mmCIF file with all atom_site columns, C-alpha atoms in Angstrom:
data_model
loop_
_atom_site.group_PDB
_atom_site.id
_atom_site.type_symbol
_atom_site.label_atom_id
_atom_site.label_alt_id
_atom_site.label_comp_id
_atom_site.label_asym_id
_atom_site.label_entity_id
_atom_site.label_seq_id
_atom_site.pdbx_PDB_ins_code
_atom_site.Cartn_x
_atom_site.Cartn_y
_atom_site.Cartn_z
_atom_site.occupancy
_atom_site.B_iso_or_equiv
_atom_site.pdbx_formal_charge
_atom_site.auth_seq_id
_atom_site.auth_comp_id
_atom_site.auth_asym_id
_atom_site.auth_atom_id
_atom_site.pdbx_PDB_model_num
ATOM 1   C CA . MET A 1 1   ? -3.462  14.235 13.519  1.00 0.00 ? 63  MET A CA 1
ATOM 2   C CA . PHE A 1 2   ? -5.248  17.385 12.618  1.00 0.00 ? 64  PHE A CA 1
ATOM 3   C CA . GLN A 1 3   ? -8.776  16.442 13.977  1.00 0.00 ? 65  GLN A CA 1
ATOM 4   C CA . ARG A 1 4   ? -11.355 19.095 14.910  1.00 0.00 ? 66  ARG A CA 1
ATOM 5   C CA . SER A 1 5   ? -10.235 21.844 12.537  1.00 0.00 ? 67  SER A CA 1
ATOM 6   C CA . TYR A 1 6   ? -13.345 23.575 12.053  1.00 0.00 ? 68  TYR A CA 1
ATOM 7   C CA . LYS A 1 7   ? -12.450 26.639 10.098  1.00 0.00 ? 69  LYS A CA 1
ATOM 8   C CA . VAL A 1 8   ? -10.104 24.924 7.260   1.00 0.00 ? 70  VAL A CA 1
ATOM 9   C CA . THR A 1 9   ? -11.882 24.924 3.952   1.00 0.00 ? 71  THR A CA 1
ATOM 10  C CA . ILE A 1 10  ? -9.134  23.826 1.721   1.00 0.00 ? 72  ILE A CA 1
ATOM 11  C CA . VAL A 1 11  ? -6.316  21.205 2.254   1.00 0.00 ? 73  VAL A CA 1
ATOM 12  C CA . LEU A 1 12  ? -3.642  21.396 -0.383  1.00 0.00 ? 74  LEU A CA 1
ATOM 13  C CA . ILE A 1 13  ? -0.695  18.873 -0.082  1.00 0.00 ? 75  ILE A CA 1
ATOM 14  C CA . ASP A 1 14  ? 2.332   18.932 -2.411  1.00 0.00 ? 76  ASP A CA 1
ATOM 15  C CA . GLY A 1 15  ? 5.191   16.668 -2.225  1.00 0.00 ? 77  GLY A CA 1
ATOM 16  C CA . THR A 1 16  ? 7.256   14.067 -4.063  1.00 0.00 ? 78  THR A CA 1
ATOM 17  C CA . ILE A 1 17  ? 6.374   11.292 -1.512  1.00 0.00 ? 79  ILE A CA 1
ATOM 18  C CA . VAL A 1 18  ? 3.049   11.727 0.138   1.00 0.00 ? 80  VAL A CA 1
ATOM 19  C CA . ASN A 1 19  ? 1.911   9.266  3.059   1.00 0.00 ? 81  ASN A CA 1
ATOM 20  C CA . ILE A 1 20  ? -1.356  10.134 4.751   1.00 0.00 ? 82  ILE A CA 1
ATOM 21  C CA . LYS A 1 21  ? -1.923  7.839  7.729   1.00 0.00 ? 83  LYS A CA 1
ATOM 22  C CA . ASN A 1 22  ? -5.437  6.902  9.294   1.00 0.00 ? 84  ASN A CA 1
ATOM 23  C CA . ASN A 1 23  ? -7.954  9.448  10.446  1.00 0.00 ? 85  ASN A CA 1
ATOM 24  C CA . CYS A 1 24  ? -5.974  12.624 9.684   1.00 0.00 ? 86  CYS A CA 1
ATOM 25  C CA . PHE A 1 25  ? -8.863  15.019 8.460   1.00 0.00 ? 87  PHE A CA 1
ATOM 26  C CA . ASN A 1 26  ? -11.699 13.932 10.765  1.00 0.00 ? 88  ASN A CA 1
ATOM 27  C CA . ASN A 1 27  ? -14.153 16.552 11.901  1.00 0.00 ? 89  ASN A CA 1
ATOM 28  C CA . PHE A 1 28  ? -12.859 19.166 9.401   1.00 0.00 ? 90  PHE A CA 1
ATOM 29  C CA . SER A 1 29  ? -16.573 20.372 9.309   1.00 0.00 ? 91  SER A CA 1
ATOM 30  C CA . SER A 1 30  ? -15.715 23.348 6.987   1.00 0.00 ? 92  SER A CA 1
ATOM 31  C CA . LEU A 1 31  ? -13.545 21.443 4.578   1.00 0.00 ? 93  LEU A CA 1
ATOM 32  C CA . LYS A 1 32  ? -14.761 21.866 0.924   1.00 0.00 ? 94  LYS A CA 1
ATOM 33  C CA . PHE A 1 33  ? -11.632 20.993 -1.197  1.00 0.00 ? 95  PHE A CA 1
ATOM 34  C CA . PHE A 1 34  ? -8.984  18.220 -0.609  1.00 0.00 ? 96  PHE A CA 1
ATOM 35  C CA . ILE A 1 35  ? -6.113  18.407 -3.161  1.00 0.00 ? 97  ILE A CA 1
ATOM 36  C CA . VAL A 1 36  ? -3.027  16.264 -3.145  1.00 0.00 ? 98  VAL A CA 1
ATOM 37  C CA . ASN A 1 37  ? -0.088  16.514 -5.632  1.00 0.00 ? 99  ASN A CA 1
ATOM 38  C CA . ALA A 1 38  ? 2.612   14.026 -5.466  1.00 0.00 ? 100 ALA A CA 1
ATOM 39  C CA . LEU A 1 39  ? 5.469   13.227 -7.985  1.00 0.00 ? 101 LEU A CA 1
ATOM 40  C CA . SER A 1 40  ? 6.914   9.965  -6.809  1.00 0.00 ? 102 SER A CA 1
ATOM 41  C CA . SER A 1 41  ? 4.336   8.029  -4.464  1.00 0.00 ? 103 SER A CA 1
ATOM 42  C CA . ILE A 1 42  ? 1.188   8.574  -2.635  1.00 0.00 ? 104 ILE A CA 1
ATOM 43  C CA . SER A 1 43  ? -0.513  6.550  0.046   1.00 0.00 ? 105 SER A CA 1
ATOM 44  C CA . ILE A 1 44  ? -3.831  7.506  1.676   1.00 0.00 ? 106 ILE A CA 1
ATOM 45  C CA . GLU A 1 45  ? -5.021  5.268  4.451   1.00 0.00 ? 107 GLU A CA 1
ATOM 46  C CA . SER A 1 46  ? -8.311  4.672  6.063   1.00 0.00 ? 108 SER A CA 1
ATOM 47  C CA . GLN A 1 47  ? -11.164 6.857  7.272   1.00 0.00 ? 109 GLN A CA 1
ATOM 48  C CA . GLN A 1 48  ? -9.847  10.368 6.307   1.00 0.00 ? 110 GLN A CA 1
ATOM 49  C CA . PHE A 1 49  ? -13.071 12.242 6.126   1.00 0.00 ? 111 PHE A CA 1
ATOM 50  C CA . ILE A 1 50  ? -15.317 11.263 9.174   1.00 0.00 ? 112 ILE A CA 1
ATOM 51  C CA . GLN A 1 51  ? -17.654 14.256 9.767   1.00 0.00 ? 113 GLN A CA 1
ATOM 52  C CA . CYS A 1 52  ? -16.469 16.324 6.867   1.00 0.00 ? 114 CYS A CA 1
ATOM 53  C CA . ASN A 1 53  ? -19.949 17.119 5.857   1.00 0.00 ? 115 ASN A CA 1
ATOM 54  C CA . GLN A 1 54  ? -19.163 19.971 3.488   1.00 0.00 ? 116 GLN A CA 1
ATOM 55  C CA . LEU A 1 55  ? -16.409 18.220 1.384   1.00 0.00 ? 117 LEU A CA 1
ATOM 56  C CA . ASN A 1 56  ? -17.372 18.615 -2.203  1.00 0.00 ? 118 ASN A CA 1
ATOM 57  C CA . THR A 1 57  ? -14.280 17.796 -3.992  1.00 0.00 ? 119 THR A CA 1
ATOM 58  C CA . ILE A 1 58  ? -11.265 15.512 -3.822  1.00 0.00 ? 120 ILE A CA 1
ATOM 59  C CA . LYS A 1 59  ? -8.454  15.943 -6.450  1.00 0.00 ? 121 LYS A CA 1
ATOM 60  C CA . ILE A 1 60  ? -5.413  13.655 -6.502  1.00 0.00 ? 122 ILE A CA 1
ATOM 61  C CA . ASN A 1 61  ? -2.614  14.286 -8.915  1.00 0.00 ? 123 ASN A CA 1
ATOM 62  C CA . ALA A 1 62  ? -0.300  11.230 -8.516  1.00 0.00 ? 124 ALA A CA 1
ATOM 63  C CA . ALA A 1 63  ? 1.927   11.572 -11.563 1.00 0.00 ? 125 ALA A CA 1
ATOM 64  C CA . ASN A 1 64  ? 5.088   13.337 -12.841 1.00 0.00 ? 126 ASN A CA 1
ATOM 65  C CA . HIS A 1 65  ? 5.361   14.781 -16.307 1.00 0.00 ? 127 HIS A CA 1
ATOM 66  C CA . ASN A 1 66  ? 5.675   11.138 -17.872 1.00 0.00 ? 128 ASN A CA 1
ATOM 67  C CA . TYR A 1 67  ? 2.662   9.911  -15.749 1.00 0.00 ? 129 TYR A CA 1
ATOM 68  C CA . GLN A 1 68  ? 5.099   7.409  -14.270 1.00 0.00 ? 130 GLN A CA 1
ATOM 69  C CA . LEU A 1 69  ? 4.421   6.670  -10.542 1.00 0.00 ? 131 LEU A CA 1
ATOM 70  C CA . LYS A 1 70  ? 6.426   4.309  -8.236  1.00 0.00 ? 132 LYS A CA 1
ATOM 71  C CA . SER A 1 71  ? 3.416   3.693  -5.868  1.00 0.00 ? 133 SER A CA 1
ATOM 72  C CA . PHE A 1 72  ? -0.221  4.855  -5.630  1.00 0.00 ? 134 PHE A CA 1
ATOM 73  C CA . GLU A 1 73  ? -2.265  3.350  -2.893  1.00 0.00 ? 135 GLU A CA 1
ATOM 74  C CA . LEU A 1 74  ? -5.757  4.135  -1.531  1.00 0.00 ? 136 LEU A CA 1
ATOM 75  C CA . ASN A 1 75  ? -7.190  1.980  1.187   1.00 0.00 ? 137 ASN A CA 1
ATOM 76  C CA . LYS A 1 76  ? -10.514 0.556  0.369   1.00 0.00 ? 138 LYS A CA 1
ATOM 77  C CA . ASP A 1 77  ? -12.041 2.946  2.957   1.00 0.00 ? 139 ASP A CA 1
ATOM 78  C CA . SER A 1 78  ? -9.753  6.144  2.383   1.00 0.00 ? 140 SER A CA 1
ATOM 79  C CA . PHE A 1 79  ? -12.745 8.388  1.583   1.00 0.00 ? 141 PHE A CA 1
ATOM 80  C CA . LYS A 1 80  ? -14.999 7.036  4.262   1.00 0.00 ? 142 LYS A CA 1
ATOM 81  C CA . GLY A 1 81  ? -16.920 9.851  5.758   1.00 0.00 ? 143 GLY A CA 1
ATOM 82  C CA . ALA A 1 82  ? -17.040 11.947 2.514   1.00 0.00 ? 144 ALA A CA 1
ATOM 83  C CA . TYR A 1 83  ? -20.772 11.515 2.090   1.00 0.00 ? 145 TYR A CA 1
ATOM 84  C CA . ASN A 1 84  ? -21.559 14.762 0.199   1.00 0.00 ? 146 ASN A CA 1
ATOM 85  C CA . LEU A 1 85  ? -18.511 14.250 -2.159  1.00 0.00 ? 147 LEU A CA 1
ATOM 86  C CA . SER A 1 86  ? -19.700 15.377 -5.541  1.00 0.00 ? 148 SER A CA 1
ATOM 87  C CA . ILE A 1 87  ? -16.354 15.644 -7.716  1.00 0.00 ? 149 ILE A CA 1
ATOM 88  C CA . LEU A 1 88  ? -13.549 13.163 -7.686  1.00 0.00 ? 150 LEU A CA 1
ATOM 89  C CA . GLU A 1 89  ? -10.528 13.649 -9.904  1.00 0.00 ? 151 GLU A CA 1
ATOM 90  C CA . ILE A 1 90  ? -7.518  11.260 -9.864  1.00 0.00 ? 152 ILE A CA 1
ATOM 91  C CA . SER A 1 91  ? -4.554  11.505 -12.254 1.00 0.00 ? 153 SER A CA 1
ATOM 92  C CA . GLY A 1 92  ? -1.870  8.987  -12.694 1.00 0.00 ? 154 GLY A CA 1
ATOM 93  C CA . GLY A 1 93  ? -0.739  5.531  -11.453 1.00 0.00 ? 155 GLY A CA 1
ATOM 94  C CA . ASN A 1 94  ? -2.631  2.305  -11.193 1.00 0.00 ? 156 ASN A CA 1
ATOM 95  C CA . LEU A 1 95  ? -6.025  2.557  -9.559  1.00 0.00 ? 157 LEU A CA 1
ATOM 96  C CA . SER A 1 96  ? -8.551  -0.036 -8.175  1.00 0.00 ? 158 SER A CA 1
ATOM 97  C CA . ILE A 1 97  ? -11.882 1.386  -7.163  1.00 0.00 ? 159 ILE A CA 1
ATOM 98  C CA . SER A 1 98  ? -14.119 -0.726 -5.033  1.00 0.00 ? 160 SER A CA 1
ATOM 99  C CA . ASN A 1 99  ? -17.660 0.061  -3.885  1.00 0.00 ? 161 ASN A CA 1
ATOM 100 C CA . GLU A 1 100 ? -16.174 0.617  -0.331  1.00 0.00 ? 162 GLU A CA 1
ATOM 101 C CA . LEU A 1 101 ? -13.838 3.258  -1.498  1.00 0.00 ? 163 LEU A CA 1
ATOM 102 C CA . LEU A 1 102 ? -16.645 5.571  -2.720  1.00 0.00 ? 164 LEU A CA 1
ATOM 103 C CA . ASN A 1 103 ? -19.605 5.427  -0.318  1.00 0.00 ? 165 ASN A CA 1
ATOM 104 C CA . SER A 1 104 ? -20.891 8.912  -1.645  1.00 0.00 ? 166 SER A CA 1
ATOM 105 C CA . SER A 1 105 ? -24.288 8.579  -3.304  1.00 0.00 ? 167 SER A CA 1
ATOM 106 C CA . SER A 1 106 ? -23.873 12.265 -3.945  1.00 0.00 ? 168 SER A CA 1
ATOM 107 C CA . LEU A 1 107 ? -21.100 11.935 -6.537  1.00 0.00 ? 169 LEU A CA 1
ATOM 108 C CA . THR A 1 108 ? -21.785 13.718 -9.789  1.00 0.00 ? 170 THR A CA 1
ATOM 109 C CA . GLU A 1 109 ? -18.480 13.773 -11.520 1.00 0.00 ? 171 GLU A CA 1
ATOM 110 C CA . LEU A 1 110 ? -15.856 11.239 -11.768 1.00 0.00 ? 172 LEU A CA 1
ATOM 111 C CA . LYS A 1 111 ? -12.559 12.109 -13.800 1.00 0.00 ? 173 LYS A CA 1
ATOM 112 C CA . ILE A 1 112 ? -9.618  9.420  -13.862 1.00 0.00 ? 174 ILE A CA 1
ATOM 113 C CA . ASN A 1 113 ? -6.969  10.729 -16.227 1.00 0.00 ? 175 ASN A CA 1
ATOM 114 C CA . SER A 1 114 ? -3.443  9.344  -17.332 1.00 0.00 ? 176 SER A CA 1
ATOM 115 C CA . ALA A 1 115 ? -3.704  6.087  -15.207 1.00 0.00 ? 177 ALA A CA 1
ATOM 116 C CA . ASN A 1 116 ? -1.832  3.126  -16.350 1.00 0.00 ? 178 ASN A CA 1
ATOM 117 C CA . GLU A 1 117 ? -4.380  0.669  -15.203 1.00 0.00 ? 179 GLU A CA 1
ATOM 118 C CA . VAL A 1 118 ? -7.805  1.327  -13.773 1.00 0.00 ? 180 VAL A CA 1
ATOM 119 C CA . GLU A 1 119 ? -10.095 -1.374 -12.180 1.00 0.00 ? 181 GLU A CA 1
ATOM 120 C CA . ILE A 1 120 ? -13.539 -0.752 -11.094 1.00 0.00 ? 182 ILE A CA 1
ATOM 121 C CA . GLU A 1 121 ? -14.797 -3.470 -8.932  1.00 0.00 ? 183 GLU A CA 1
ATOM 122 C CA . SER A 1 122 ? -18.173 -5.120 -9.132  1.00 0.00 ? 184 SER A CA 1
ATOM 123 C CA . ASN A 1 123 ? -21.283 -3.259 -7.831  1.00 0.00 ? 185 ASN A CA 1
ATOM 124 C CA . THR A 1 124 ? -19.506 0.031  -7.857  1.00 0.00 ? 186 THR A CA 1
ATOM 125 C CA . PHE A 1 125 ? -21.371 3.348  -8.610  1.00 0.00 ? 187 PHE A CA 1
ATOM 126 C CA . ASN A 1 126 ? -24.908 1.723  -8.549  1.00 0.00 ? 188 ASN A CA 1
ATOM 127 C CA . ASN A 1 127 ? -27.625 4.050  -7.651  1.00 0.00 ? 189 ASN A CA 1
ATOM 128 C CA . SER A 1 128 ? -25.429 7.068  -7.876  1.00 0.00 ? 190 SER A CA 1
ATOM 129 C CA . LYS A 1 129 ? -26.083 10.590 -9.214  1.00 0.00 ? 191 LYS A CA 1
ATOM 130 C CA . LEU A 1 130 ? -23.245 10.409 -11.631 1.00 0.00 ? 192 LEU A CA 1
ATOM 131 C CA . LYS A 1 131 ? -23.635 12.849 -14.589 1.00 0.00 ? 193 LYS A CA 1
ATOM 132 C CA . THR A 1 132 ? -20.087 12.859 -15.902 1.00 0.00 ? 194 THR A CA 1
ATOM 133 C CA . ILE A 1 133 ? -17.698 9.974  -16.238 1.00 0.00 ? 195 ILE A CA 1
ATOM 134 C CA . TYR A 1 134 ? -14.345 10.383 -17.828 1.00 0.00 ? 196 TYR A CA 1
ATOM 135 C CA . ILE A 1 135 ? -11.741 7.618  -17.828 1.00 0.00 ? 197 ILE A CA 1
ATOM 136 C CA . PHE A 1 136 ? -8.513  7.644  -19.746 1.00 0.00 ? 198 PHE A CA 1
ATOM 137 C CA . SER A 1 137 ? -6.218  4.780  -19.080 1.00 0.00 ? 199 SER A CA 1
ATOM 138 C CA . VAL A 1 138 ? -3.889  2.213  -20.977 1.00 0.00 ? 200 VAL A CA 1
ATOM 139 C CA . LYS A 1 139 ? -5.884  -0.704 -19.547 1.00 0.00 ? 201 LYS A CA 1
ATOM 140 C CA . LEU A 1 140 ? -9.465  -0.422 -18.060 1.00 0.00 ? 202 LEU A CA 1
ATOM 141 C CA . THR A 1 141 ? -11.406 -3.348 -16.402 1.00 0.00 ? 203 THR A CA 1
ATOM 142 C CA . ILE A 1 142 ? -15.016 -2.552 -15.427 1.00 0.00 ? 204 ILE A CA 1
ATOM 143 C CA . LYS A 1 143 ? -16.417 -5.584 -13.556 1.00 0.00 ? 205 LYS A CA 1
ATOM 144 C CA . SER A 1 144 ? -19.902 -6.748 -13.440 1.00 0.00 ? 206 SER A CA 1
ATOM 145 C CA . ASN A 1 145 ? -22.898 -4.647 -12.240 1.00 0.00 ? 207 ASN A CA 1
ATOM 146 C CA . CYS A 1 146 ? -21.315 -1.265 -12.186 1.00 0.00 ? 208 CYS A CA 1
ATOM 147 C CA . PHE A 1 147 ? -23.225 1.933  -12.835 1.00 0.00 ? 209 PHE A CA 1
ATOM 148 C CA . ASN A 1 148 ? -26.689 0.206  -12.366 1.00 0.00 ? 210 ASN A CA 1
ATOM 149 C CA . ASN A 1 149 ? -29.724 2.338  -11.611 1.00 0.00 ? 211 ASN A CA 1
ATOM 150 C CA . ASN A 1 150 ? -28.153 5.623  -12.473 1.00 0.00 ? 212 ASN A CA 1
ATOM 151 C CA . SER A 1 151 ? -30.864 8.050  -13.646 1.00 0.00 ? 213 SER A CA 1
ATOM 152 C CA . LYS A 1 152 ? -28.582 10.812 -14.527 1.00 0.00 ? 214 LYS A CA 1
ATOM 153 C CA . LEU A 1 153 ? -26.425 8.858  -17.113 1.00 0.00 ? 215 LEU A CA 1
#
């Protein structure tokens, strides 16, 4: 949709219902910050950040004042292309993180706040550079072989 926007450094999206379809922010070569705030539901589809080599921070606030959300969906390859991502913050909703979702070996900070349920799939965050992990949720499931070979933890 917005492909090849070379000068955009910050994307800020606010709304009640946010649906971002496939491949919307590819080739945003100057993009550093991607921020989404949604009060009711959020859906982020596949391959959003191909060739976004400067993208450092993704923040998704998917909750109202009661941290209740009708729908929160991330495709397993939503963040594909965000290879230099260092900070990921997600607030609200139920969240499943697969090793395909976060393909950034440069991730240093992971914050998940006020989520109802968080599930981290097997073999996620192995060989990463994570220094800070903060997860607050009602129910947390961390499957086998996560966070292995992390010299910074």
